Coordinates of C-alpha atoms in Angstrom, one line a residue:
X24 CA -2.2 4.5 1.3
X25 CA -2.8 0.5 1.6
X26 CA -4.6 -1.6 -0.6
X27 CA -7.5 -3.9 -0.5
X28 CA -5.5 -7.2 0.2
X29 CA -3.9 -5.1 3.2
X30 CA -7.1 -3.2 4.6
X31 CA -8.5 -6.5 5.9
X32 CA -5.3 -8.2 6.7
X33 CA -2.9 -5.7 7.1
X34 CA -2.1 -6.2 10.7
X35 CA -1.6 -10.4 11.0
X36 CA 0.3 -10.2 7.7
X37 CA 2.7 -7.4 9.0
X38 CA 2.9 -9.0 12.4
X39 CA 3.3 -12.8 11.3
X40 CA 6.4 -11.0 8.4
X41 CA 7.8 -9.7 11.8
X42 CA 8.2 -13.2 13.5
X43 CA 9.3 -14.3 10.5
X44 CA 11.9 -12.2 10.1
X45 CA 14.0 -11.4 13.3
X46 CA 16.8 -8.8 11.8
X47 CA 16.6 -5.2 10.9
X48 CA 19.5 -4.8 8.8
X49 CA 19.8 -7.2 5.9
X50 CA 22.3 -10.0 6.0
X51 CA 24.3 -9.3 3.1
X52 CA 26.9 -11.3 1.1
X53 CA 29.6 -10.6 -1.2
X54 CA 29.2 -11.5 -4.9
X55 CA 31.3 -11.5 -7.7
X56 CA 29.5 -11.4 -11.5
X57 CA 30.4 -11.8 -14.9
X58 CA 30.0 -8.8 -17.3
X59 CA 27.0 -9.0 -18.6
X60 CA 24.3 -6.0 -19.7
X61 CA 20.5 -6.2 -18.9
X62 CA 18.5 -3.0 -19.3
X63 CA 16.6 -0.7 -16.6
X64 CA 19.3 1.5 -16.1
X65 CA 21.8 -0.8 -14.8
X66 CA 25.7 -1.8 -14.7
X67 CA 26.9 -4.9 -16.5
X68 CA 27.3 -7.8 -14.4
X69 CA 23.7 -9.2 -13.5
X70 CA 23.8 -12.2 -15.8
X71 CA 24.4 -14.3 -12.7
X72 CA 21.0 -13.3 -11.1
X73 CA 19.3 -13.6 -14.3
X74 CA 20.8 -16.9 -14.3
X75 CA 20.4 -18.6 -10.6
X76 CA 18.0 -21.8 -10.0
X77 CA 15.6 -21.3 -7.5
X78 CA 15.1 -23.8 -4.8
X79 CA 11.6 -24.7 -4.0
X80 CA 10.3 -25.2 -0.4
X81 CA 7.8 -25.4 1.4
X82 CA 6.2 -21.9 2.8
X83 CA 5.8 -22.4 6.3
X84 CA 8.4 -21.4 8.7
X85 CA 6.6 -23.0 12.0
X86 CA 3.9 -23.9 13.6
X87 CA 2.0 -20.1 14.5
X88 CA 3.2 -19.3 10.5
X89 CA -0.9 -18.2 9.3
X90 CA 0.8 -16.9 5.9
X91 CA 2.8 -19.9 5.4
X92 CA 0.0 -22.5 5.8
X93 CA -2.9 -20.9 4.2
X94 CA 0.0 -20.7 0.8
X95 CA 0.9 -24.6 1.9
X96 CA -2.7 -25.6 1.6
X97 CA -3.1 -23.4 -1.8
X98 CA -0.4 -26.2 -3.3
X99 CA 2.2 -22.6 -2.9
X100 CA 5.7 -23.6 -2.6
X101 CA 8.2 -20.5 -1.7
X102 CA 12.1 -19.6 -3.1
X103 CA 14.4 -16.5 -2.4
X104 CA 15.7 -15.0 -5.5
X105 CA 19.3 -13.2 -4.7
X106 CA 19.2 -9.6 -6.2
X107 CA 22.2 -7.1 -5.7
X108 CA 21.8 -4.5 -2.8
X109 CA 23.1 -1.8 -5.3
X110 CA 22.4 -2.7 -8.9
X111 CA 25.1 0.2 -9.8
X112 CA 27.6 -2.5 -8.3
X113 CA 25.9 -6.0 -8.7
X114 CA 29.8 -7.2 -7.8
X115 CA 28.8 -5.8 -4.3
X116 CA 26.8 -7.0 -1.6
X117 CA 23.4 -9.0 -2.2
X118 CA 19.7 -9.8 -0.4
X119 CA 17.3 -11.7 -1.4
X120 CA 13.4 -11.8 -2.2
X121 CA 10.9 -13.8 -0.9
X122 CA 9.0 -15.3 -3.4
X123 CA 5.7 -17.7 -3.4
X124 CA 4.4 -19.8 -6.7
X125 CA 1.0 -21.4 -7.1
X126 CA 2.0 -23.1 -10.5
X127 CA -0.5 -23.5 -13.5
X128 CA -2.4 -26.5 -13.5
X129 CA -4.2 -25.8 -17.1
X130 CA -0.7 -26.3 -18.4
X131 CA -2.0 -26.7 -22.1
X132 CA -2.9 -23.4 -22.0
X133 CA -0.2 -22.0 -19.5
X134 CA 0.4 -18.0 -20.1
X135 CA 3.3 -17.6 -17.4
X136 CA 3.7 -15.9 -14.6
X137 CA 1.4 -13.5 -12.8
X138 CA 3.2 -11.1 -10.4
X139 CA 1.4 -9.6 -7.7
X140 CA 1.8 -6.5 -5.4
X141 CA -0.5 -5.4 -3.0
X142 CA 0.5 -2.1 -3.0
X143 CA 1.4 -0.2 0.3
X144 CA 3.8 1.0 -0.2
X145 CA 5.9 -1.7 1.7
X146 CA 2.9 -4.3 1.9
X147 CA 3.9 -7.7 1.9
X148 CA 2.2 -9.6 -1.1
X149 CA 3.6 -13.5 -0.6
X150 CA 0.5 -14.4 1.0
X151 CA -1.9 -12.6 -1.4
X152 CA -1.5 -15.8 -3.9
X153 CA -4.2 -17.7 -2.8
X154 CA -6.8 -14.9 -2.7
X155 CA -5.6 -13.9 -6.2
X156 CA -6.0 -17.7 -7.5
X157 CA -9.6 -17.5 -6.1
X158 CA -10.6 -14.1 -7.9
X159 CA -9.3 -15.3 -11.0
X160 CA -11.6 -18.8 -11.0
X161 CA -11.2 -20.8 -14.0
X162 CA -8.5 -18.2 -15.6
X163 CA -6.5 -18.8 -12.5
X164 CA -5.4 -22.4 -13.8
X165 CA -3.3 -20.5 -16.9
X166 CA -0.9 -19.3 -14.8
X167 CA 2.1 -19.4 -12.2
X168 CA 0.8 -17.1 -8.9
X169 CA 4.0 -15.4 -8.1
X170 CA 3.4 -13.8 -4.5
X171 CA 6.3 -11.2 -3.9
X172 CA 7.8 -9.7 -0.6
X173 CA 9.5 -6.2 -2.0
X174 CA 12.9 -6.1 -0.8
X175 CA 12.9 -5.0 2.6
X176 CA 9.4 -5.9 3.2
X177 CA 8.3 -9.3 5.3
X178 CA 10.4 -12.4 4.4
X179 CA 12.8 -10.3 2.2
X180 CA 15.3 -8.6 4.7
X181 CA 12.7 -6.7 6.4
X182 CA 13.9 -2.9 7.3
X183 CA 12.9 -1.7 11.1
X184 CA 14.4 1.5 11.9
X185 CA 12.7 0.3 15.7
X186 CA 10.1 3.2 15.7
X187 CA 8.0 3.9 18.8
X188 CA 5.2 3.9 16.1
X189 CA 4.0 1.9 13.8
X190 CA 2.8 4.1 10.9
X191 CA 4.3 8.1 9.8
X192 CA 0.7 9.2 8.9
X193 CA -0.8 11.6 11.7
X194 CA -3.0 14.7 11.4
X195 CA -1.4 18.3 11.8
X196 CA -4.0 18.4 14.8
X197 CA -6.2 21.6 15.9
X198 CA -3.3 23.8 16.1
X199 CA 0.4 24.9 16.1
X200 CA 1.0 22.9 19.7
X201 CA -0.1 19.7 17.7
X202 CA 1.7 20.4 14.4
X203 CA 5.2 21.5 16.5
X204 CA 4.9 17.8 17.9
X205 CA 4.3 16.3 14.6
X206 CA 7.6 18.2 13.5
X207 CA 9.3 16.4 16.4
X208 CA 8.2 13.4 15.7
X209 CA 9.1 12.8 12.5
X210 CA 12.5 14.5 12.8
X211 CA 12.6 12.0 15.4
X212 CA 11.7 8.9 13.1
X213 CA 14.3 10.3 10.1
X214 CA 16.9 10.4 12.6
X215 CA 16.0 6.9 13.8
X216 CA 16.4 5.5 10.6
X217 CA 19.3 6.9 9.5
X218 CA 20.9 5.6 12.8
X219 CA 19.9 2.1 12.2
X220 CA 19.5 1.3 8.5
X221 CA 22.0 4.5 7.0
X222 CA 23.7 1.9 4.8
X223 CA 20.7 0.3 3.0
X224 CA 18.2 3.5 2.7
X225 CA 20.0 4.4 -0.4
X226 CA 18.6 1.5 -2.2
X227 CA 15.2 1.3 -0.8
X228 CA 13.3 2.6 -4.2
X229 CA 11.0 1.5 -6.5
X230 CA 13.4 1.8 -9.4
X231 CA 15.4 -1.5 -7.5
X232 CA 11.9 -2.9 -7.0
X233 CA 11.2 -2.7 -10.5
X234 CA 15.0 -4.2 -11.2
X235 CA 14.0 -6.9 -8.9
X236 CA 11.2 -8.5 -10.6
X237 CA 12.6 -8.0 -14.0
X238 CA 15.4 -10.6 -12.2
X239 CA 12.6 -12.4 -10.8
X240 CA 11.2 -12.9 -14.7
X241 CA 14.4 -14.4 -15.3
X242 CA 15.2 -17.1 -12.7
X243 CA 11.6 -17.9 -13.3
X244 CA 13.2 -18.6 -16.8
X245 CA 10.4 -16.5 -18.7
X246 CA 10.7 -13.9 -21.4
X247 CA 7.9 -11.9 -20.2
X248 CA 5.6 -11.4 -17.0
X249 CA 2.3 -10.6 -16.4
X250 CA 1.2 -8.5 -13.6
X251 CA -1.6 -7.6 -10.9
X252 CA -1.0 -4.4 -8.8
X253 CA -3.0 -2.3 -6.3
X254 CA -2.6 1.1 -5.1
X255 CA 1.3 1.7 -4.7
X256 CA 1.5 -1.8 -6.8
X257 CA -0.1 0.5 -9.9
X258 CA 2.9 2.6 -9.5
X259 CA 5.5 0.0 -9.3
X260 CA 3.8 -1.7 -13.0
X261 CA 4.2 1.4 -14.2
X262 CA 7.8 1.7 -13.3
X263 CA 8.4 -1.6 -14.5
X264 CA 6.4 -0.9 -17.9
X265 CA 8.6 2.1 -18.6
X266 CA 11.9 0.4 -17.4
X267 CA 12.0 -3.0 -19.0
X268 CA 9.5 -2.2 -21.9
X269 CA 8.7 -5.9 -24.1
X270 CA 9.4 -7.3 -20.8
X271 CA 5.8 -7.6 -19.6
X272 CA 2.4 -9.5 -20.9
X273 CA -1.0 -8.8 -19.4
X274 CA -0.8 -5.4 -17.0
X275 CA -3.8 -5.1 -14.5
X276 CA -3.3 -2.0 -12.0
X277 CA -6.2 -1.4 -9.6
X278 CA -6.2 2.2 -7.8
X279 CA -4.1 3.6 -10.6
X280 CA -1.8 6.4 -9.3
X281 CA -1.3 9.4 -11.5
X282 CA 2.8 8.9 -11.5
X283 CA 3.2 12.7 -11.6
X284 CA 1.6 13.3 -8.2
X285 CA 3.8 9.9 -6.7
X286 CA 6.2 11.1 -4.2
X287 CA 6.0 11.5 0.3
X288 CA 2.8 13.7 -0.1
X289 CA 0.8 11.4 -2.4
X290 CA -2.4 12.1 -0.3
X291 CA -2.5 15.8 -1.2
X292 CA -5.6 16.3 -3.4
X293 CA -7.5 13.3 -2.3
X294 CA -9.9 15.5 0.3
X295 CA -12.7 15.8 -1.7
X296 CA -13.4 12.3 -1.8
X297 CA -12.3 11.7 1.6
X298 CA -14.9 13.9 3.0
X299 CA -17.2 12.3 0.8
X300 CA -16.6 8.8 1.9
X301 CA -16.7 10.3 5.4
X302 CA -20.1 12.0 4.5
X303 CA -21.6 8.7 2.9
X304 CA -20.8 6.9 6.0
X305 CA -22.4 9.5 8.4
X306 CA -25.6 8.7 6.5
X307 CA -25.1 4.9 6.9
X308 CA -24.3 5.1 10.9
X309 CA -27.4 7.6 11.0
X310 CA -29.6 4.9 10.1
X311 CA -28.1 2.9 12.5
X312 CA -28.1 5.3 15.7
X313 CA -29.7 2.3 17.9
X314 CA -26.7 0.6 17.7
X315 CA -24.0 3.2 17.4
X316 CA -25.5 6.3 19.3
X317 CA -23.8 8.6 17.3
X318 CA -26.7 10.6 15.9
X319 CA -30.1 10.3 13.8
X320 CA -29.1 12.4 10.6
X321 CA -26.4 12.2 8.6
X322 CA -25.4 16.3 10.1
X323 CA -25.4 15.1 13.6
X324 CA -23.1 12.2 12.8
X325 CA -20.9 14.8 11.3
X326 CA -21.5 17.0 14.4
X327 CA -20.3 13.8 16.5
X328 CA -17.3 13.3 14.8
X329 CA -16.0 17.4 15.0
X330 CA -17.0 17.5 18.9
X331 CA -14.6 14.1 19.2
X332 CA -12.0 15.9 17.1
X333 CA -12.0 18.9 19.5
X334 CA -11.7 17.0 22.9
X335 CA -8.6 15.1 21.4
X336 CA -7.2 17.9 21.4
X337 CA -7.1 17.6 24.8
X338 CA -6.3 14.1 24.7
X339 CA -8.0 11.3 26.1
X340 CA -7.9 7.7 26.9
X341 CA -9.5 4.5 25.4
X342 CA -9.6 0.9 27.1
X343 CA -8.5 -0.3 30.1
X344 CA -5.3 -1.2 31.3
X345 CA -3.3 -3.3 30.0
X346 CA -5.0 -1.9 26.9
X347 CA -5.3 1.0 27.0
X348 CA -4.2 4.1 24.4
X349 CA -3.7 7.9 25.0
X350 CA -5.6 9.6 21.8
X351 CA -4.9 13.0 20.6
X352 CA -5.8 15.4 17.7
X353 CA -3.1 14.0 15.6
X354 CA -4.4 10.6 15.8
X355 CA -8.1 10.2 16.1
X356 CA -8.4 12.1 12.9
X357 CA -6.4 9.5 11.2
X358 CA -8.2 6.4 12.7
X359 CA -11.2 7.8 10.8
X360 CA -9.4 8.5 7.7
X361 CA -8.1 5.1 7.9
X362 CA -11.7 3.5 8.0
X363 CA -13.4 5.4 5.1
X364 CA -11.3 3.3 2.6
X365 CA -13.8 0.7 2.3
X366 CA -18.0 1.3 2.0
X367 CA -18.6 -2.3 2.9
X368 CA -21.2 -2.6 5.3
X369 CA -18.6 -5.1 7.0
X370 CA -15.8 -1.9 7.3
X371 CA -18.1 0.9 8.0
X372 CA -19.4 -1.3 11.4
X373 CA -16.4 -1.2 12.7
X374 CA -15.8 2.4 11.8
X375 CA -18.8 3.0 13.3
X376 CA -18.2 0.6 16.6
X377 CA -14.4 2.7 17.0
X378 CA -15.8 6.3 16.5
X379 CA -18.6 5.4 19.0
X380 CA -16.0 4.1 21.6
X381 CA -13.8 7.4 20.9
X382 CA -16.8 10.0 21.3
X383 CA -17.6 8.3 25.0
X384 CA -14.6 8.7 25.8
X385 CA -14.0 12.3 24.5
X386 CA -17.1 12.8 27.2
X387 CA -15.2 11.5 29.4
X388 CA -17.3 8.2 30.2
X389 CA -15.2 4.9 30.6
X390 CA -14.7 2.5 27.7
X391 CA -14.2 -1.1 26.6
X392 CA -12.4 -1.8 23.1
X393 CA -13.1 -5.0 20.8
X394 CA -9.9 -6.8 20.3
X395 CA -10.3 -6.1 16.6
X396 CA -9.9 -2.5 17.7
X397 CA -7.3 -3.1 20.0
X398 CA -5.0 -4.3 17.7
X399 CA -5.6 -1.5 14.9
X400 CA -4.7 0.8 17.8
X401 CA -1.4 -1.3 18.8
X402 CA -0.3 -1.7 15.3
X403 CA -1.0 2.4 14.7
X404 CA 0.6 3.7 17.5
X405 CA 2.7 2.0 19.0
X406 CA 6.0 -0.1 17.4
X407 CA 4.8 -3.0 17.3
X408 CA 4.9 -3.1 13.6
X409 CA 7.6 -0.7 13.3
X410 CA 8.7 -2.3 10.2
X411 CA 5.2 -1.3 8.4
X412 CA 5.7 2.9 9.0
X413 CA 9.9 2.3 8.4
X414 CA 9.7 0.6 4.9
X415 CA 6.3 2.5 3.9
X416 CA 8.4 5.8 5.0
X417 CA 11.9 4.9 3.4
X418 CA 10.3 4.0 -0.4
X419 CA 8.4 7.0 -0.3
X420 CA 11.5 9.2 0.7
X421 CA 14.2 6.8 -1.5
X422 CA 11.9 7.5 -4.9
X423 CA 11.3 11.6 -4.8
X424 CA 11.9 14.3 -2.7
X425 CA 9.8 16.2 -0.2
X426 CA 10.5 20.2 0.9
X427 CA 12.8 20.5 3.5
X428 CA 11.1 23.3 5.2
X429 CA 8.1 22.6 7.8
X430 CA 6.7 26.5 7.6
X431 CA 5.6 25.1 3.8
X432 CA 3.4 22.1 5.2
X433 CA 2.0 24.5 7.8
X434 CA 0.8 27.1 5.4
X435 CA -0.7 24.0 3.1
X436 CA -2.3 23.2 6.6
X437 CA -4.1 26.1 7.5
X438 CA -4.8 26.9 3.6
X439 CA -6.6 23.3 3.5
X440 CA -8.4 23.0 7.0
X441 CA -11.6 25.8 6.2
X442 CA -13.2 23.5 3.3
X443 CA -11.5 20.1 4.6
X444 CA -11.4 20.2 8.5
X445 CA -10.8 16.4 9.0
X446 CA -8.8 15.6 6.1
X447 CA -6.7 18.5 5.2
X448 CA -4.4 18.7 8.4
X449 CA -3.8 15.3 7.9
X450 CA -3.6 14.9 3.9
X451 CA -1.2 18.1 3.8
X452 CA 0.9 17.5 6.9
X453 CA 4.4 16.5 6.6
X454 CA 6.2 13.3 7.5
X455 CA 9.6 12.0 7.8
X456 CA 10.9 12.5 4.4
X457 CA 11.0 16.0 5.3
X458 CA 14.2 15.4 7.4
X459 CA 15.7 12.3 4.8
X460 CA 18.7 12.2 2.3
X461 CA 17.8 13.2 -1.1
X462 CA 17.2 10.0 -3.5
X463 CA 19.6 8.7 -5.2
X464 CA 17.8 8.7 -9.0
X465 CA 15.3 10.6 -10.5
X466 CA 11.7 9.2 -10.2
X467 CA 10.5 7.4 -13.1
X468 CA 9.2 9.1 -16.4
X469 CA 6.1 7.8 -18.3
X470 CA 7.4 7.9 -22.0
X471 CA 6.4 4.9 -23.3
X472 CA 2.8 3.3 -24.4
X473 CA 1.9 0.6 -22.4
X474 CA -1.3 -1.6 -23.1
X475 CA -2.3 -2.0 -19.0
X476 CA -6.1 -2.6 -18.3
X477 CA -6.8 0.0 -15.6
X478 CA -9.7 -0.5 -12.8
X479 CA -10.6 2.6 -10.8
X480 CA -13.7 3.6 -8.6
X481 CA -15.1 7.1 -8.7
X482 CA -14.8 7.6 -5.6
X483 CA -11.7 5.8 -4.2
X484 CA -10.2 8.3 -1.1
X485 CA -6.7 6.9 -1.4
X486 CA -5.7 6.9 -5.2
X487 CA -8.5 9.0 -6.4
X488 CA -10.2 8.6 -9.4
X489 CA -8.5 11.5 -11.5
X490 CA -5.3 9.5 -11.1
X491 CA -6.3 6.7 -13.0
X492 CA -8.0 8.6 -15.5
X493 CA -4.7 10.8 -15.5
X494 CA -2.7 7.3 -16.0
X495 CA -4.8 6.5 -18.9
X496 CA -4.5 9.2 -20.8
X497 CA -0.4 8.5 -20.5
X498 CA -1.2 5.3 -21.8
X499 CA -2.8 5.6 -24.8
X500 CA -3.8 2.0 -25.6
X501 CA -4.4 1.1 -22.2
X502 CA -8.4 0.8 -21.0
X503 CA -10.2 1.6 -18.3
X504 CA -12.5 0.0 -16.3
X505 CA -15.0 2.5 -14.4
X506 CA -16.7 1.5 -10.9
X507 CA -19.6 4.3 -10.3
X508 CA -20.7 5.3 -6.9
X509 CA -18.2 3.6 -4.6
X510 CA -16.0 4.8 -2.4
X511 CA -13.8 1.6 -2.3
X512 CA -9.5 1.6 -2.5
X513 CA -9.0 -1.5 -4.8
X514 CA -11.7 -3.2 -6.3
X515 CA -10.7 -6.7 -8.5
X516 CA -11.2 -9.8 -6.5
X517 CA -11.9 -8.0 -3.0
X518 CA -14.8 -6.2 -3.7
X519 CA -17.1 -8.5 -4.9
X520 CA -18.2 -6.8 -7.7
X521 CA -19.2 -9.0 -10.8
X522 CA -18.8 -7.1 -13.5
X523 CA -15.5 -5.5 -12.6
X524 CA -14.0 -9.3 -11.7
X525 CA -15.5 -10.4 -15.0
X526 CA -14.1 -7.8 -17.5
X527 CA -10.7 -8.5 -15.4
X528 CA -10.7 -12.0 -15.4
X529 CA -11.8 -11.7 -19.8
X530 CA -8.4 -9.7 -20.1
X531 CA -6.4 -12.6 -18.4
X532 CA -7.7 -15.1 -20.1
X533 CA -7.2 -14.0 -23.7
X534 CA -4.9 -10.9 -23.3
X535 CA -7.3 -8.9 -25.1
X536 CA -8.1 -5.6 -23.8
X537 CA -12.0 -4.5 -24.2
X538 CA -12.4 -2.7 -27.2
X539 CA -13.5 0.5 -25.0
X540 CA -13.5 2.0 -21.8
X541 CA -16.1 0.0 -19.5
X542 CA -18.2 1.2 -17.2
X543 CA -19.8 -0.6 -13.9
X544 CA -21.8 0.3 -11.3
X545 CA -21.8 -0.4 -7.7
X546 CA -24.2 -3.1 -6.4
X547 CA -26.5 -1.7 -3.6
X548 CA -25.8 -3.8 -1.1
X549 CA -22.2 -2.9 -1.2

């Protein structure tokens, strides 16, 4: 899972949260509140929060801050908004959120606030303001941006349970050898966590992130927020939707997950699409052998990719020292899975540039890597951006619970890998959250109506397609907003599609859902 904002700048924005940010536990104070009740299934005694000023200032944090200037010269000024660790004991100990606001110039016509999250989970959306104020256009002038930093994610007391990885998604591999290490590993990871960060896991969830914007909404000093959210974001809405109903204006959630299938094996069912996003880009490369040498039809790209497969199982090495990476068949499946999110012709080159580098060297010849695919292999596997993999991992693991026992994910495994060979070891294999503390509440029901305008592509490989279909039919006067023939995670304002940014940007500008389902289609080019 990622999303779109977070596929083309996931690593800088992760890294530059990092330097921001030097302390993996939260600095935490103690508060004392007056009794008062809010909803979302809290105690009494957040009136204070609701209440606080916010103090305005400017965004950057230094001189190498990227995030901080690009929101600086978007007119972004930032605040942190104290929220209670625990909102069962908002008398307790508190963080805060990071926060970024590009306010509404059209004031006239001003509709509020626009929250944004980029989904994830544990993305960091401060930055995404800008790029949001763009997509929007004219509409964009209506409203207050409001970039967000979940708690524990970039500015907002950023969790690191100091992984020797950066990310807890990795193939089963070929085998029982390669699955035994994954069990290791992420045994590993859960213990690592709990040994660093055992006091604030708890209340890692999206429940509290939910709780947090709903005090966000009121030191912004609004009765009601509207909101834009991807992937993991679509969740979160949802959440907030069902927890703080008449709380909430104009809804937009883009790579809608079905909330029934949320939880640490969200991936599970997506293979179909995956293989055929990894299918359609065989037959883009194969036009394209001259450059990429990896075969003439769209079978002997296919053919490419299983032979490279089969000698990581081995393991071999890309790059050249300093920079160089030891590959196996837990992790070269994944770097493909991790490029088939996007059919740009600007994503699937560097697919195909990084599977040509891995097939030389699964032939043993030496190889050279771009520095764009240097760093997606620092930030993957190594810990350089431990935070990323320790906050993605702890929401997933603090909202619903996985099965404890690892023979379970190894018969899903083998069950999976004759009609998905790629995808299944990896989309069925189990993380951390096998090995974590049960959550503290019950993930979130859908109960409630909710009047969201819903954008999903047929074939999306992350949150596939029947998810937002499934979400729509939970929410009965929501619409949806159909993208034929692409196999693209996240579509509104990244994708440059003009119908799908048009019916969006209608909704935001006059709140009024289409009066159907829409359907678009995929430009040819894209």
């Amino acid at each position: 899972m990622t999303s779109p904002s977070a596929a083309v700048r996931r690593t800088a924005a992760v890294g530059l949260a990092l330097a921001a940010c030097c302390t993996a536990v939260p600095t935490m104070a103690s508060a004392t509140a007056p009794a008062t009740a809010e909803p979302g299934g809290t105690a009494p005694g957040l009136g204070r929060f609701y209440d606080q000023r916010l103090d305005w200032r400017s965004c950057v944090l230094g001189p190498d801050d990227e995030t901080g200037h690009a929101l600086a010269k978007a007119g972004a000024r930032c605040a942190d908004v104290t929220v209670p660790l625990d909102y069962a004991d908002p008398g307790g100990r508190t963080m805060t959120v990071a926060i970024s606001r590009i306010k509404a110039t059209d004031t006239r016509h001003r509709v509020g606030p626009l929250l944004l999250n980029g989904g994830g989970p544990g993305g960091p959306s401060l930055g995404d303001a800008p790029d949001t104020r763009k997509a929007m256009k004219d509409v964009g002038a209506r409203y207050d941006i409001i970039g967000v930093d979940p708690r524990f994610v970039g500015r907002s007391n950023p969790l690191d349970c100091e992984w020797p990885v950066s990310s807890a998604i990795f193939s089963a591999g070929l085998g029982r050898a390669g699955f035994d290490r994954q069990v290791a590993l992420h045994k590993d990871l859960a213990a690592k966590c709990r040994a660093t960060n055992a006091f604030v896991l708890p209340f890692v969830s999206t429940r509290n992130t939910a709780r947090d914007m709903d005090v966000i909404r009121g030191a912004l000093d609004e009765r009601k927020i509207s909101y834009l959210g991807y992937s993991y974001g679509t969740y979160l809405g949802t959440v907030y939707t069902q927890m703080f109903p008449g709380r909430y204006d104009r809804v937009v959630l883009d790579g809608a997950i079905d909330p029934r299938r949320y939880g640490p094996r969200l991936l599970r069912g997506a293979e179909p699409e995956n293989d055929r996003a990894l299918s359609d880009w065989a037959a883009w490369a194969a036009k394209r052998h001259g450059t990429y040498g990896l075969g003439r039809t769209r079978a002997q790209v296919l053919a490419t990719v299983d032979r490279t497969i089969e000698a990581s199982a081995r393991g071999f090495t890309v790059g050249t020292a300093p920079d160089s990476f030891r590959l196996d068949d837990t992790t070269v499946p994944t770097l493909l899975f991790m490029g088939i999110s996007d059919d740009t012709d600007t994503a699937r080159a560097a697919l195909g540039e990084q599977t040509s580098v891995l097939a030389k060297a699964a032939k043993g010849q030496p190889t050279r890597l771009s520095p764009e695919f240097t760093e997606v292999l620092r930030s993957y596997i190594t810990g350089t951006d431990s935070h990323y993999g320790s906050v993605q991992t702890a929401i997933l693991c603090g909202d619903v619970a996985a099965p404890r026992d690892p023979e379970r994910y190894w018969r899903d495994v083998q069950r999976s890998r004759a009609a998905h060979p790629v995808t299944g070891p990896l989309t069925n294999n189990l993380n951390a959250c096998a090995f974590w503390d049960r959550p503290r509440e019950a993930p979130t029901q859908v109960r409630d109506d909710a009047p969201a305008l819903l954008v999903g592509a047929t074939g999306d490989p992350r949150s596939d397609y029947q998810g937002t279909v499934a979400l729509h039919g939970m929410l009965p006067s929501s619409r949806l907003i159909t993208l034929k023939g692409a196999n693209r995670h996240g579509v509104y304002g990244y994708y440059g599609n003009a119908c799908v940014d048009a019916k969006v940007n209608a909704y935001l500008d006059t709140g009024k859902l289409p009066g159907k389902d829409v359907t678009c289609v995929k430009k040819k080019n894209a």
